[in-house]
PDB file of C-alpha atoms in Angstrom:
ATOM      1  CA  MET A  15      59.872  75.354  59.679  1.00  0.00           C
ATOM      2  CA  SER A  16      55.914  75.611  59.753  1.00  0.00           C
ATOM      3  CA  ASN A  17      54.351  78.080  61.906  1.00  0.00           C
ATOM      4  CA  ILE A  18      51.973  76.453  64.102  1.00  0.00           C
ATOM      5  CA  SER A  19      49.120  79.222  64.045  1.00  0.00           C
ATOM      6  CA  PRO A  20      47.510  79.287  60.825  1.00  0.00           C
ATOM      7  CA  THR A  21      46.831  75.286  61.316  1.00  0.00           C
ATOM      8  CA  LEU A  22      45.508  75.681  64.599  1.00  0.00           C
ATOM      9  CA  GLN A  23      43.023  78.515  63.756  1.00  0.00           C
ATOM     10  CA  ALA A  24      42.182  75.996  60.982  1.00  0.00           C
ATOM     11  CA  PHE A  25      41.328  73.674  63.705  1.00  0.00           C
ATOM     12  CA  PHE A  26      39.176  75.104  65.416  1.00  0.00           C
ATOM     13  CA  THR A  27      37.355  77.708  62.556  1.00  0.00           C
ATOM     14  CA  GLN A  28      37.404  74.189  60.261  1.00  0.00           C
ATOM     15  CA  ARG A  29      37.907  70.518  61.834  1.00  0.00           C
ATOM     16  CA  LEU A  30      35.986  71.060  65.013  1.00  0.00           C
ATOM     17  CA  PRO A  31      32.499  72.747  62.961  1.00  0.00           C
ATOM     18  CA  GLN A  32      33.199  69.625  60.602  1.00  0.00           C
ATOM     19  CA  ARG A  33      33.094  67.165  63.426  1.00  0.00           C
ATOM     20  CA  ASN A  34      29.535  68.942  64.795  1.00  0.00           C
ATOM     21  CA  ALA A  35      31.935  69.400  68.076  1.00  0.00           C
ATOM     22  CA  SER A  36      29.903  70.822  70.661  1.00  0.00           C
ATOM     23  CA  SER A  37      30.484  74.119  72.465  1.00  0.00           C
ATOM     24  CA  HIS A  38      31.484  72.874  75.271  1.00  0.00           C
ATOM     25  CA  THR A  39      34.470  70.508  73.633  1.00  0.00           C
ATOM     26  CA  VAL A  40      35.312  73.869  71.990  1.00  0.00           C
ATOM     27  CA  ALA A  41      35.677  75.503  75.061  1.00  0.00           C
ATOM     28  CA  ALA A  42      37.615  72.893  76.551  1.00  0.00           C
ATOM     29  CA  TYR A  43      39.997  72.483  73.541  1.00  0.00           C
ATOM     30  CA  ARG A  44      40.305  75.896  73.938  1.00  0.00           C
ATOM     31  CA  ASP A  45      41.509  76.111  77.311  1.00  0.00           C
ATOM     32  CA  THR A  46      44.137  73.186  76.326  1.00  0.00           C
ATOM     33  CA  PHE A  47      45.996  75.443  73.680  1.00  0.00           C
ATOM     34  CA  LYS A  48      45.698  78.742  75.929  1.00  0.00           C
ATOM     35  CA  LEU A  49      47.369  76.541  78.780  1.00  0.00           C
ATOM     36  CA  LEU A  50      49.729  74.883  76.746  1.00  0.00           C
ATOM     37  CA  LEU A  51      51.178  78.054  74.426  1.00  0.00           C
ATOM     38  CA  SER A  52      51.031  80.145  77.606  1.00  0.00           C
ATOM     39  CA  TYR A  53      53.707  77.229  78.864  1.00  0.00           C
ATOM     40  CA  MET A  54      55.551  77.382  75.785  1.00  0.00           C
ATOM     41  CA  GLN A  55      55.884  81.327  75.894  1.00  0.00           C
ATOM     42  CA  ASP A  56      57.495  81.020  79.474  1.00  0.00           C
ATOM     43  CA  LEU A  57      59.473  78.133  78.684  1.00  0.00           C
ATOM     44  CA  THR A  58      61.103  79.276  75.676  1.00  0.00           C
ATOM     45  CA  GLY A  59      60.198  83.115  75.237  1.00  0.00           C
ATOM     46  CA  ILE A  60      58.669  82.884  72.276  1.00  0.00           C
ATOM     47  CA  ALA A  61      55.503  84.112  71.382  1.00  0.00           C
ATOM     48  CA  PRO A  62      52.490  81.907  70.327  1.00  0.00           C
ATOM     49  CA  HIS A  63      51.909  83.427  67.154  1.00  0.00           C
ATOM     50  CA  ASP A  64      55.608  82.787  66.342  1.00  0.00           C
ATOM     51  CA  LEU A  65      55.755  79.258  67.510  1.00  0.00           C
ATOM     52  CA  ASP A  66      57.002  76.238  64.879  1.00  0.00           C
ATOM     53  CA  PHE A  67      55.762  72.917  64.793  1.00  0.00           C
ATOM     54  CA  GLU A  68      59.762  71.714  65.542  1.00  0.00           C
ATOM     55  CA  GLN A  69      59.773  73.848  68.795  1.00  0.00           C
ATOM     56  CA  LEU A  70      56.489  71.708  70.476  1.00  0.00           C
ATOM     57  CA  THR A  71      58.764  68.861  70.889  1.00  0.00           C
ATOM     58  CA  PRO A  72      57.334  65.460  72.043  1.00  0.00           C
ATOM     59  CA  GLU A  73      59.423  66.307  75.290  1.00  0.00           C
ATOM     60  CA  ARG A  74      57.861  69.451  75.953  1.00  0.00           C
ATOM     61  CA  ILE A  75      54.245  68.236  75.218  1.00  0.00           C
ATOM     62  CA  GLY A  76      55.126  65.733  78.337  1.00  0.00           C
ATOM     63  CA  SER A  77      56.458  68.411  80.513  1.00  0.00           C
ATOM     64  CA  PHE A  78      53.531  70.450  79.898  1.00  0.00           C
ATOM     65  CA  LEU A  79      51.333  67.392  81.170  1.00  0.00           C
ATOM     66  CA  ASP A  80      53.743  67.085  84.285  1.00  0.00           C
ATOM     67  CA  TYR A  81      53.335  70.952  84.827  1.00  0.00           C
ATOM     68  CA  LEU A  82      49.491  70.732  84.848  1.00  0.00           C
ATOM     69  CA  GLU A  83      49.747  67.796  87.609  1.00  0.00           C
ATOM     70  CA  SER A  84      52.902  69.192  89.819  1.00  0.00           C
ATOM     71  CA  ASP A  85      51.820  73.098  89.319  1.00  0.00           C
ATOM     72  CA  ARG A  86      48.073  73.428  88.603  1.00  0.00           C
ATOM     73  CA  HIS A  87      47.439  70.016  90.672  1.00  0.00           C
ATOM     74  CA  VAL A  88      44.839  68.680  88.087  1.00  0.00           C
ATOM     75  CA  SER A  89      43.885  65.199  88.425  1.00  0.00           C
ATOM     76  CA  SER A  90      44.965  62.467  86.043  1.00  0.00           C
ATOM     77  CA  SER A  91      41.566  62.761  84.093  1.00  0.00           C
ATOM     78  CA  THR A  92      42.003  66.162  83.519  1.00  0.00           C
ATOM     79  CA  ARG A  93      45.631  65.364  82.387  1.00  0.00           C
ATOM     80  CA  ASN A  94      43.843  63.201  79.946  1.00  0.00           C
ATOM     81  CA  ALA A  95      41.545  65.325  78.758  1.00  0.00           C
ATOM     82  CA  ARG A  96      44.224  67.800  77.996  1.00  0.00           C
ATOM     83  CA  LEU A  97      46.449  65.453  76.096  1.00  0.00           C
ATOM     84  CA  ALA A  98      42.691  64.297  74.312  1.00  0.00           C
ATOM     85  CA  ALA A  99      42.737  67.668  73.058  1.00  0.00           C
ATOM     86  CA  ILE A 100      46.429  67.488  71.711  1.00  0.00           C
ATOM     87  CA  HIS A 101      45.985  64.202  70.088  1.00  0.00           C
ATOM     88  CA  SER A 102      43.027  65.833  68.077  1.00  0.00           C
ATOM     89  CA  PHE A 103      45.136  68.791  67.131  1.00  0.00           C
ATOM     90  CA  PHE A 104      48.024  66.873  66.097  1.00  0.00           C
ATOM     91  CA  ARG A 105      45.982  64.737  64.003  1.00  0.00           C
ATOM     92  CA  PHE A 106      44.784  67.233  62.170  1.00  0.00           C
ATOM     93  CA  ALA A 107      47.911  68.534  62.114  1.00  0.00           C
ATOM     94  CA  GLY A 108      49.686  65.437  60.179  1.00  0.00           C
ATOM     95  CA  LEU A 109      47.222  66.321  57.651  1.00  0.00           C
ATOM     96  CA  ARG A 110      48.381  69.353  56.389  1.00  0.00           C
ATOM     97  CA  HIS A 111      52.115  68.910  57.088  1.00  0.00           C
ATOM     98  CA  PRO A 112      53.022  65.546  56.385  1.00  0.00           C
ATOM     99  CA  GLU A 113      56.885  66.847  56.904  1.00  0.00           C
ATOM    100  CA  HIS A 114      56.446  66.772  60.460  1.00  0.00           C
ATOM    101  CA  LEU A 115      54.996  63.353  60.765  1.00  0.00           C
ATOM    102  CA  GLN A 116      57.950  61.957  62.566  1.00  0.00           C
ATOM    103  CA  THR A 117      57.497  64.118  65.312  1.00  0.00           C
ATOM    104  CA  ILE A 118      53.435  64.290  65.173  1.00  0.00           C
ATOM    105  CA  GLN A 119      53.723  60.714  65.632  1.00  0.00           C
ATOM    106  CA  ARG A 120      55.782  60.857  68.303  1.00  0.00           C
ATOM    107  CA  ILE A 121      53.260  63.333  70.397  1.00  0.00           C
ATOM    108  CA  MET A 122      50.584  60.682  68.966  1.00  0.00           C
ATOM    109  CA  ASP A 123      52.410  57.899  71.111  1.00  0.00           C
ATOM    110  CA  ILE A 124      52.391  59.894  74.630  1.00  0.00           C
ATOM    111  CA  GLN A 125      49.603  57.676  76.403  1.00  0.00           C
ATOM    112  CA  SER A 126      47.114  58.560  78.889  1.00  0.00           C
ATOM    113  CA  LYS A 127      47.623  58.098  82.458  1.00  0.00           C
ATOM    114  CA  ARG A 128      46.169  55.528  84.419  1.00  0.00           C
ATOM    115  CA  THR A 129      43.205  56.216  86.506  1.00  0.00           C
ATOM    116  CA  GLY A 130      41.484  54.500  89.173  1.00  0.00           C
ATOM    117  CA  LYS A 131      37.890  54.247  88.676  1.00  0.00           C
ATOM    118  CA  PRO A 132      36.256  57.197  90.871  1.00  0.00           C
ATOM    119  CA  VAL A 133      33.562  56.155  93.609  1.00  0.00           C
ATOM    120  CA  VAL A 134      30.065  57.292  92.486  1.00  0.00           C
ATOM    121  CA  SER A 135      28.963  59.938  94.844  1.00  0.00           C
ATOM    122  CA  PHE A 136      24.814  60.273  95.294  1.00  0.00           C
ATOM    123  CA  LEU A 137      22.364  61.443  97.706  1.00  0.00           C
ATOM    124  CA  THR A 138      20.139  59.440  99.958  1.00  0.00           C
ATOM    125  CA  THR A 139      16.178  60.185 100.031  1.00  0.00           C
ATOM    126  CA  GLU A 140      16.990  61.954 103.399  1.00  0.00           C
ATOM    127  CA  GLU A 141      19.559  63.895 101.899  1.00  0.00           C
ATOM    128  CA  VAL A 142      17.812  64.686  99.136  1.00  0.00           C
ATOM    129  CA  GLU A 143      15.027  66.522 100.848  1.00  0.00           C
ATOM    130  CA  ALA A 144      17.249  68.164 103.384  1.00  0.00           C
ATOM    131  CA  LEU A 145      19.005  69.812 100.357  1.00  0.00           C
ATOM    132  CA  LEU A 146      15.463  70.996  98.908  1.00  0.00           C
ATOM    133  CA  ALA A 147      14.225  72.221 101.924  1.00  0.00           C
ATOM    134  CA  VAL A 148      17.129  74.911 101.671  1.00  0.00           C
ATOM    135  CA  PRO A 149      16.002  77.294  99.478  1.00  0.00           C
ATOM    136  CA  ASN A 150      14.352  80.400 100.367  1.00  0.00           C
ATOM    137  CA  LEU A 151      10.717  80.130  99.054  1.00  0.00           C
ATOM    138  CA  ARG A 152      10.454  83.666 100.129  1.00  0.00           C
ATOM    139  CA  ARG A 153      12.548  85.025  97.648  1.00  0.00           C
ATOM    140  CA  TRP A 154      12.467  84.510  93.687  1.00  0.00           C
ATOM    141  CA  THR A 155      15.847  83.204  93.300  1.00  0.00           C
ATOM    142  CA  GLY A 156      14.850  80.719  95.997  1.00  0.00           C
ATOM    143  CA  ARG A 157      11.707  79.321  94.009  1.00  0.00           C
ATOM    144  CA  ARG A 158      13.734  78.947  91.156  1.00  0.00           C
ATOM    145  CA  ASP A 159      16.848  77.096  92.311  1.00  0.00           C
ATOM    146  CA  GLN A 160      14.108  74.660  94.412  1.00  0.00           C
ATOM    147  CA  VAL A 161      12.630  73.910  91.310  1.00  0.00           C
ATOM    148  CA  LEU A 162      15.985  73.296  89.300  1.00  0.00           C
ATOM    149  CA  LEU A 163      17.053  71.110  91.948  1.00  0.00           C
ATOM    150  CA  LEU A 164      14.141  69.132  91.769  1.00  0.00           C
ATOM    151  CA  LEU A 165      14.335  69.060  87.998  1.00  0.00           C
ATOM    152  CA  THR A 166      17.832  67.598  88.066  1.00  0.00           C
ATOM    153  CA  VAL A 167      17.550  65.325  90.773  1.00  0.00           C
ATOM    154  CA  GLN A 168      14.457  63.441  89.272  1.00  0.00           C
ATOM    155  CA  THR A 169      15.755  63.714  85.577  1.00  0.00           C
ATOM    156  CA  GLY A 170      19.595  63.400  86.102  1.00  0.00           C
ATOM    157  CA  LEU A 171      20.295  66.126  83.441  1.00  0.00           C
ATOM    158  CA  ARG A 172      24.057  67.225  82.789  1.00  0.00           C
ATOM    159  CA  VAL A 173      24.515  70.152  84.334  1.00  0.00           C
ATOM    160  CA  SER A 174      25.288  71.976  80.772  1.00  0.00           C
ATOM    161  CA  GLU A 175      22.021  70.438  79.875  1.00  0.00           C
ATOM    162  CA  VAL A 176      20.058  72.385  82.614  1.00  0.00           C
ATOM    163  CA  THR A 177      21.736  75.759  81.735  1.00  0.00           C
ATOM    164  CA  SER A 178      20.473  75.048  77.831  1.00  0.00           C
ATOM    165  CA  LEU A 179      16.985  74.483  78.665  1.00  0.00           C
ATOM    166  CA  ARG A 180      14.535  76.834  77.204  1.00  0.00           C
ATOM    167  CA  ILE A 181      10.786  77.064  77.858  1.00  0.00           C
ATOM    168  CA  LYS A 182      10.115  75.658  74.890  1.00  0.00           C
ATOM    169  CA  ASP A 183      11.480  72.624  75.837  1.00  0.00           C
ATOM    170  CA  VAL A 184       9.168  72.100  78.635  1.00  0.00           C
ATOM    171  CA  HIS A 185       6.113  70.147  77.587  1.00  0.00           C
ATOM    172  CA  LEU A 186       3.629  69.596  80.496  1.00  0.00           C
ATOM    173  CA  ASP A 187       0.374  68.510  79.023  1.00  0.00           C
ATOM    174  CA  PHE A 188      -0.029  64.860  77.812  1.00  0.00           C
ATOM    175  CA  GLY A 189       3.016  63.104  79.146  1.00  0.00           C
ATOM    176  CA  PRO A 190       5.239  65.788  80.666  1.00  0.00           C
ATOM    177  CA  HIS A 191       8.780  66.032  79.397  1.00  0.00           C
ATOM    178  CA  VAL A 192      11.722  67.875  78.643  1.00  0.00           C
ATOM    179  CA  ASP A 193      13.311  67.987  75.653  1.00  0.00           C
ATOM    180  CA  VAL A 194      17.325  68.107  76.023  1.00  0.00           C
ATOM    181  CA  VAL A 195      20.225  68.742  73.380  1.00  0.00           C
ATOM    182  CA  GLY A 196      23.259  66.372  75.318  1.00  0.00           C
ATOM    183  CA  LYS A 197      26.964  65.513  74.432  1.00  0.00           C
ATOM    184  CA  GLY A 198      27.430  64.917  70.716  1.00  0.00           C
ATOM    185  CA  ARG A 199      24.065  67.260  70.073  1.00  0.00           C
ATOM    186  CA  LYS A 200      22.094  64.470  70.544  1.00  0.00           C
ATOM    187  CA  HIS A 201      18.274  64.773  71.220  1.00  0.00           C
ATOM    188  CA  ARG A 202      16.622  62.929  74.019  1.00  0.00           C
ATOM    189  CA  SER A 203      13.697  63.489  75.707  1.00  0.00           C
ATOM    190  CA  THR A 204      13.041  63.106  79.245  1.00  0.00           C
ATOM    191  CA  PRO A 205       9.504  62.090  81.288  1.00  0.00           C
ATOM    192  CA  LEU A 206       8.779  64.140  84.228  1.00  0.00           C
ATOM    193  CA  THR A 207       6.767  62.910  87.359  1.00  0.00           C
ATOM    194  CA  ALA A 208       3.547  64.439  88.200  1.00  0.00           C
ATOM    195  CA  ASP A 209       5.385  66.653  91.447  1.00  0.00           C
ATOM    196  CA  VAL A 210       8.335  67.766  88.905  1.00  0.00           C
ATOM    197  CA  ALA A 211       5.593  68.683  85.962  1.00  0.00           C
ATOM    198  CA  ALA A 212       3.758  70.581  88.784  1.00  0.00           C
ATOM    199  CA  ALA A 213       6.371  72.444  90.242  1.00  0.00           C
ATOM    200  CA  LEU A 214       7.403  73.360  86.574  1.00  0.00           C
ATOM    201  CA  ARG A 215       4.076  74.846  86.243  1.00  0.00           C
ATOM    202  CA  LEU A 216       3.859  76.798  89.334  1.00  0.00           C
ATOM    203  CA  TRP A 217       7.877  78.274  88.126  1.00  0.00           C
ATOM    204  CA  LEU A 218       6.578  79.163  84.519  1.00  0.00           C
ATOM    205  CA  ARG A 219       3.192  80.963  85.707  1.00  0.00           C
ATOM    206  CA  GLU A 220       5.749  83.240  87.750  1.00  0.00           C
ATOM    207  CA  ARG A 221       8.553  82.998  84.981  1.00  0.00           C
ATOM    208  CA  LEU A 222       6.847  84.248  82.222  1.00  0.00           C
ATOM    209  CA  GLY A 223       8.735  84.987  79.066  1.00  0.00           C
ATOM    210  CA  THR A 224       8.644  83.899  75.256  1.00  0.00           C
ATOM    211  CA  PRO A 225       9.298  80.218  74.340  1.00  0.00           C
ATOM    212  CA  GLY A 226      13.274  80.879  73.263  1.00  0.00           C
ATOM    213  CA  ASP A 227      13.713  82.031  76.978  1.00  0.00           C
ATOM    214  CA  PRO A 228      15.940  80.459  79.181  1.00  0.00           C
ATOM    215  CA  LEU A 229      14.153  78.394  81.954  1.00  0.00           C
ATOM    216  CA  PHE A 230      16.463  78.976  84.559  1.00  0.00           C
ATOM    217  CA  PRO A 231      17.532  83.036  84.233  1.00  0.00           C
ATOM    218  CA  ASN A 232      19.865  85.137  86.395  1.00  0.00           C
ATOM    219  CA  PRO A 233      18.389  88.269  87.391  1.00  0.00           C
ATOM    220  CA  ARG A 234      19.320  89.758  84.143  1.00  0.00           C
ATOM    221  CA  GLY A 235      16.891  87.490  82.284  1.00  0.00           C
ATOM    222  CA  LEU A 236      20.380  85.360  80.699  1.00  0.00           C
ATOM    223  CA  SER A 237      21.191  81.708  81.637  1.00  0.00           C
ATOM    224  CA  LEU A 238      22.676  80.253  84.388  1.00  0.00           C
ATOM    225  CA  THR A 239      26.585  79.740  84.414  1.00  0.00           C
ATOM    226  CA  ARG A 240      27.343  76.050  85.677  1.00  0.00           C
ATOM    227  CA  ASP A 241      29.662  78.061  87.831  1.00  0.00           C
ATOM    228  CA  ALA A 242      26.748  80.036  89.235  1.00  0.00           C
ATOM    229  CA  ILE A 243      24.985  76.429  89.872  1.00  0.00           C
ATOM    230  CA  ARG A 244      28.033  75.245  91.341  1.00  0.00           C
ATOM    231  CA  HIS A 245      28.271  77.907  93.642  1.00  0.00           C
ATOM    232  CA  ALA A 246      24.593  77.692  94.592  1.00  0.00           C
ATOM    233  CA  LEU A 247      24.351  73.837  95.264  1.00  0.00           C
ATOM    234  CA  SER A 248      27.541  74.307  97.360  1.00  0.00           C
ATOM    235  CA  HIS A 249      25.944  76.779  99.534  1.00  0.00           C
ATOM    236  CA  TYR A 250      22.333  74.952  99.699  1.00  0.00           C
ATOM    237  CA  VAL A 251      24.988  71.325 100.762  1.00  0.00           C
ATOM    238  CA  ASN A 252      26.334  73.482 103.656  1.00  0.00           C
ATOM    239  CA  VAL A 253      23.068  74.780 105.109  1.00  0.00           C
ATOM    240  CA  ALA A 254      21.929  71.444 104.829  1.00  0.00           C
ATOM    241  CA  SER A 255      24.329  69.687 106.140  1.00  0.00           C
ATOM    242  CA  LYS A 256      23.688  71.342 110.201  1.00  0.00           C
ATOM    243  CA  GLU A 257      20.472  69.542 109.742  1.00  0.00           C
ATOM    244  CA  CYS A 258      21.545  66.200 107.591  1.00  0.00           C
ATOM    245  CA  PRO A 259      25.132  65.745 109.089  1.00  0.00           C
ATOM    246  CA  SER A 260      25.867  62.725 106.573  1.00  0.00           C
ATOM    247  CA  LEU A 261      25.729  65.870 103.950  1.00  0.00           C
ATOM    248  CA  ALA A 262      28.956  67.357 105.511  1.00  0.00           C
ATOM    249  CA  HIS A 263      31.136  64.223 104.522  1.00  0.00           C
ATOM    250  CA  LYS A 264      29.987  64.385 100.759  1.00  0.00           C
ATOM    251  CA  LYS A 265      32.025  66.042  98.514  1.00  0.00           C
ATOM    252  CA  VAL A 266      28.379  67.165  96.300  1.00  0.00           C
ATOM    253  CA  GLY A 267      28.601  68.821  92.674  1.00  0.00           C
ATOM    254  CA  PRO A 268      25.789  69.190  90.137  1.00  0.00           C
ATOM    255  CA  HIS A 269      26.846  65.808  88.437  1.00  0.00           C
ATOM    256  CA  THR A 270      26.325  64.345  91.946  1.00  0.00           C
ATOM    257  CA  LEU A 271      22.567  64.895  91.171  1.00  0.00           C
ATOM    258  CA  ARG A 272      22.419  63.115  88.203  1.00  0.00           C
ATOM    259  CA  HIS A 273      24.142  59.983  89.936  1.00  0.00           C
ATOM    260  CA  THR A 274      21.402  60.194  91.992  1.00  0.00           C
ATOM    261  CA  ALA A 275      18.882  60.191  89.888  1.00  0.00           C
ATOM    262  CA  ALA A 276      20.510  57.190  88.255  1.00  0.00           C
ATOM    263  CA  MET A 277      20.352  55.162  91.553  1.00  0.00           C
ATOM    264  CA  ARG A 278      16.962  56.364  92.062  1.00  0.00           C
ATOM    265  CA  LEU A 279      15.953  54.492  89.004  1.00  0.00           C
ATOM    266  CA  LEU A 280      18.394  51.544  89.700  1.00  0.00           C
ATOM    267  CA  GLU A 281      16.753  51.231  93.212  1.00  0.00           C
ATOM    268  CA  ALA A 282      13.354  51.524  91.557  1.00  0.00           C
ATOM    269  CA  GLY A 283      14.684  48.043  89.402  1.00  0.00           C
ATOM    270  CA  VAL A 284      15.064  49.920  85.860  1.00  0.00           C
ATOM    271  CA  ASP A 285      17.082  48.078  83.475  1.00  0.00           C
ATOM    272  CA  THR A 286      20.160  49.768  83.220  1.00  0.00           C
ATOM    273  CA  SER A 287      19.777  50.040  79.703  1.00  0.00           C
ATOM    274  CA  VAL A 288      16.922  51.994  79.915  1.00  0.00           C
ATOM    275  CA  ILE A 289      18.823  54.288  82.643  1.00  0.00           C
ATOM    276  CA  ALA A 290      21.352  54.708  79.666  1.00  0.00           C
ATOM    277  CA  LEU A 291      18.811  56.097  77.470  1.00  0.00           C
ATOM    278  CA  TRP A 292      17.539  57.953  80.536  1.00  0.00           C
ATOM    279  CA  LEU A 293      20.961  60.015  80.878  1.00  0.00           C
ATOM    280  CA  GLY A 294      21.443  59.937  77.033  1.00  0.00           C
ATOM    281  CA  HIS A 295      25.100  57.511  77.639  1.00  0.00           C
ATOM    282  CA  GLU A 296      26.260  56.467  74.584  1.00  0.00           C
ATOM    283  CA  SER A 297      26.658  52.804  75.875  1.00  0.00           C
ATOM    284  CA  PRO A 298      24.780  50.837  78.435  1.00  0.00           C
ATOM    285  CA  ARG A 299      28.163  49.958  79.584  1.00  0.00           C
ATOM    286  CA  THR A 300      28.945  53.272  81.070  1.00  0.00           C
ATOM    287  CA  THR A 301      25.903  53.106  83.345  1.00  0.00           C
ATOM    288  CA  HIS A 302      27.162  49.684  84.799  1.00  0.00           C
ATOM    289  CA  VAL A 303      29.109  52.117  87.552  1.00  0.00           C
ATOM    290  CA  TYR A 304      25.945  52.774  89.407  1.00  0.00           C
ATOM    291  CA  LEU A 305      25.602  48.854  89.804  1.00  0.00           C
ATOM    292  CA  HIS A 306      29.219  48.715  91.295  1.00  0.00           C
ATOM    293  CA  ALA A 307      28.362  51.673  93.669  1.00  0.00           C
ATOM    294  CA  HIS A 308      25.506  50.292  95.566  1.00  0.00           C
ATOM    295  CA  LEU A 309      26.239  48.435  98.755  1.00  0.00           C
ATOM    296  CA  ALA A 310      22.292  48.328  99.340  1.00  0.00           C
ATOM    297  CA  LEU A 311      21.429  46.540  95.889  1.00  0.00           C
ATOM    298  CA  LYS A 312      24.677  43.971  96.336  1.00  0.00           C
ATOM    299  CA  GLU A 313      23.534  42.940  99.863  1.00  0.00           C
ATOM    300  CA  ARG A 314      19.764  42.243  98.561  1.00  0.00           C
ATOM    301  CA  ALA A 315      21.237  40.146  95.783  1.00  0.00           C
ATOM    302  CA  LEU A 316      23.117  38.600  98.295  1.00  0.00           C
ATOM    303  CA  ALA A 317      20.592  37.672 100.554  1.00  0.00           C
ATOM    304  CA  ARG A 318      18.631  36.053  97.665  1.00  0.00           C
ATOM    305  CA  THR A 319      21.147  33.261  97.782  1.00  0.00           C
ATOM    306  CA  ALA A 320      21.497  32.793 101.481  1.00  0.00           C
ATOM    307  CA  PRO A 321      21.615  29.155 102.684  1.00  0.00           C
ATOM    308  CA  ILE A 322      18.162  28.382 104.438  1.00  0.00           C
ATOM    309  CA  ASN A 323      17.372  28.838 107.895  1.00  0.00           C
ATOM    310  CA  THR A 324      20.144  31.362 107.875  1.00  0.00           C
ATOM    311  CA  VAL A 325      20.075  34.932 109.826  1.00  0.00           C
ATOM    312  CA  PRO A 326      19.764  37.421 107.017  1.00  0.00           C
ATOM    313  CA  GLY A 327      21.725  40.417 107.439  1.00  0.00           C
ATOM    314  CA  ARG A 328      25.938  41.433 107.453  1.00  0.00           C
ATOM    315  CA  TYR A 329      28.745  39.829 109.445  1.00  0.00           C
ATOM    316  CA  GLN A 330      29.433  40.768 112.685  1.00  0.00           C
ATOM    317  CA  PRO A 331      32.733  39.832 114.451  1.00  0.00           C
ATOM    318  CA  SER A 332      31.863  38.209 118.201  1.00  0.00           C
ATOM    319  CA  ASP A 333      35.261  40.006 119.340  1.00  0.00           C
ATOM    320  CA  HIS A 334      37.021  43.378 119.213  1.00  0.00           C
ATOM    321  CA  LEU A 335      40.548  41.332 118.144  1.00  0.00           C
ATOM    322  CA  LEU A 336      38.503  39.186 115.444  1.00  0.00           C
ATOM    323  CA  ALA A 337      37.341  42.626 114.064  1.00  0.00           C
ATOM    324  CA  PHE A 338      41.108  43.940 114.386  1.00  0.00           C
ATOM    325  CA  LEU A 339      41.909  40.923 112.216  1.00  0.00           C
ATOM    326  CA  GLU A 340      39.302  41.422 109.938  1.00  0.00           C
ATOM    327  CA  ALA A 341      40.012  44.825 109.080  1.00  0.00           C
ATOM    328  CA  LEU A 342      43.559  43.968 108.293  1.00  0.00           C
TER     329      LEU A 342
END
């Protein structure tokens, strides 16, 4: 029998650092195993530090994944992310414990769950303007949040990238831009428009601080957390929806602002390969989702192929019954 504890500790202290895993990956893997070990303790009564490989069977891994969906109500995507963390660990464990290779291979054979492609949610220009009008500019936090939202909508930074920004990462002289460390610790520079650069100049004049200080701090001077940004954004969306009702029908999170930046670039005619570089995507194929999401772009493309002497626009059934049949 082989105790799982030393191998799991080596996975986090040796394997993940060797692979240059980001802090977000480490946190996600950590949370996965906290959940799994707690689940196993409830199931078997065995404390996590006493757990053996023989007790962590493929069947129990499968029941854990089912538990995540049925009891914790996670999405299929989250379930798959937890399984990816488990696979990564057991791939490492197989090198250290060949005596358990048969069981490990069965765990590696557990398949991810198929997921439908999510619909990309993004904000229109009117919705962005309504959102930016909400922060209270009489308060320091309101001025901070307005600049943060404006920057995110224009640059498409991930929320983790926004929270990691330091004063030294903002360059407002010739060719204004921000330096970002994205997924996989990859560096990229994202240009800033004149209005965003102007807003950042005003903010930095008020913000002060040293080059290594967070660009967007909380009242204690520490970096804003992702949860803090999500909470603030949710509040602003709720308020803005009173003036812009279409916001009430959208689920808006920090990633929605990233999608909005991509859509604005796409509407401006920017090629998807450039958008991929802008957003820090691994492959331009990731950016193709925006092409499928924007109905207006599809309609403009369709209009270019319309026969001569036809009236442009969408088809409208001439009768309510026909409309009913069209909807079937």
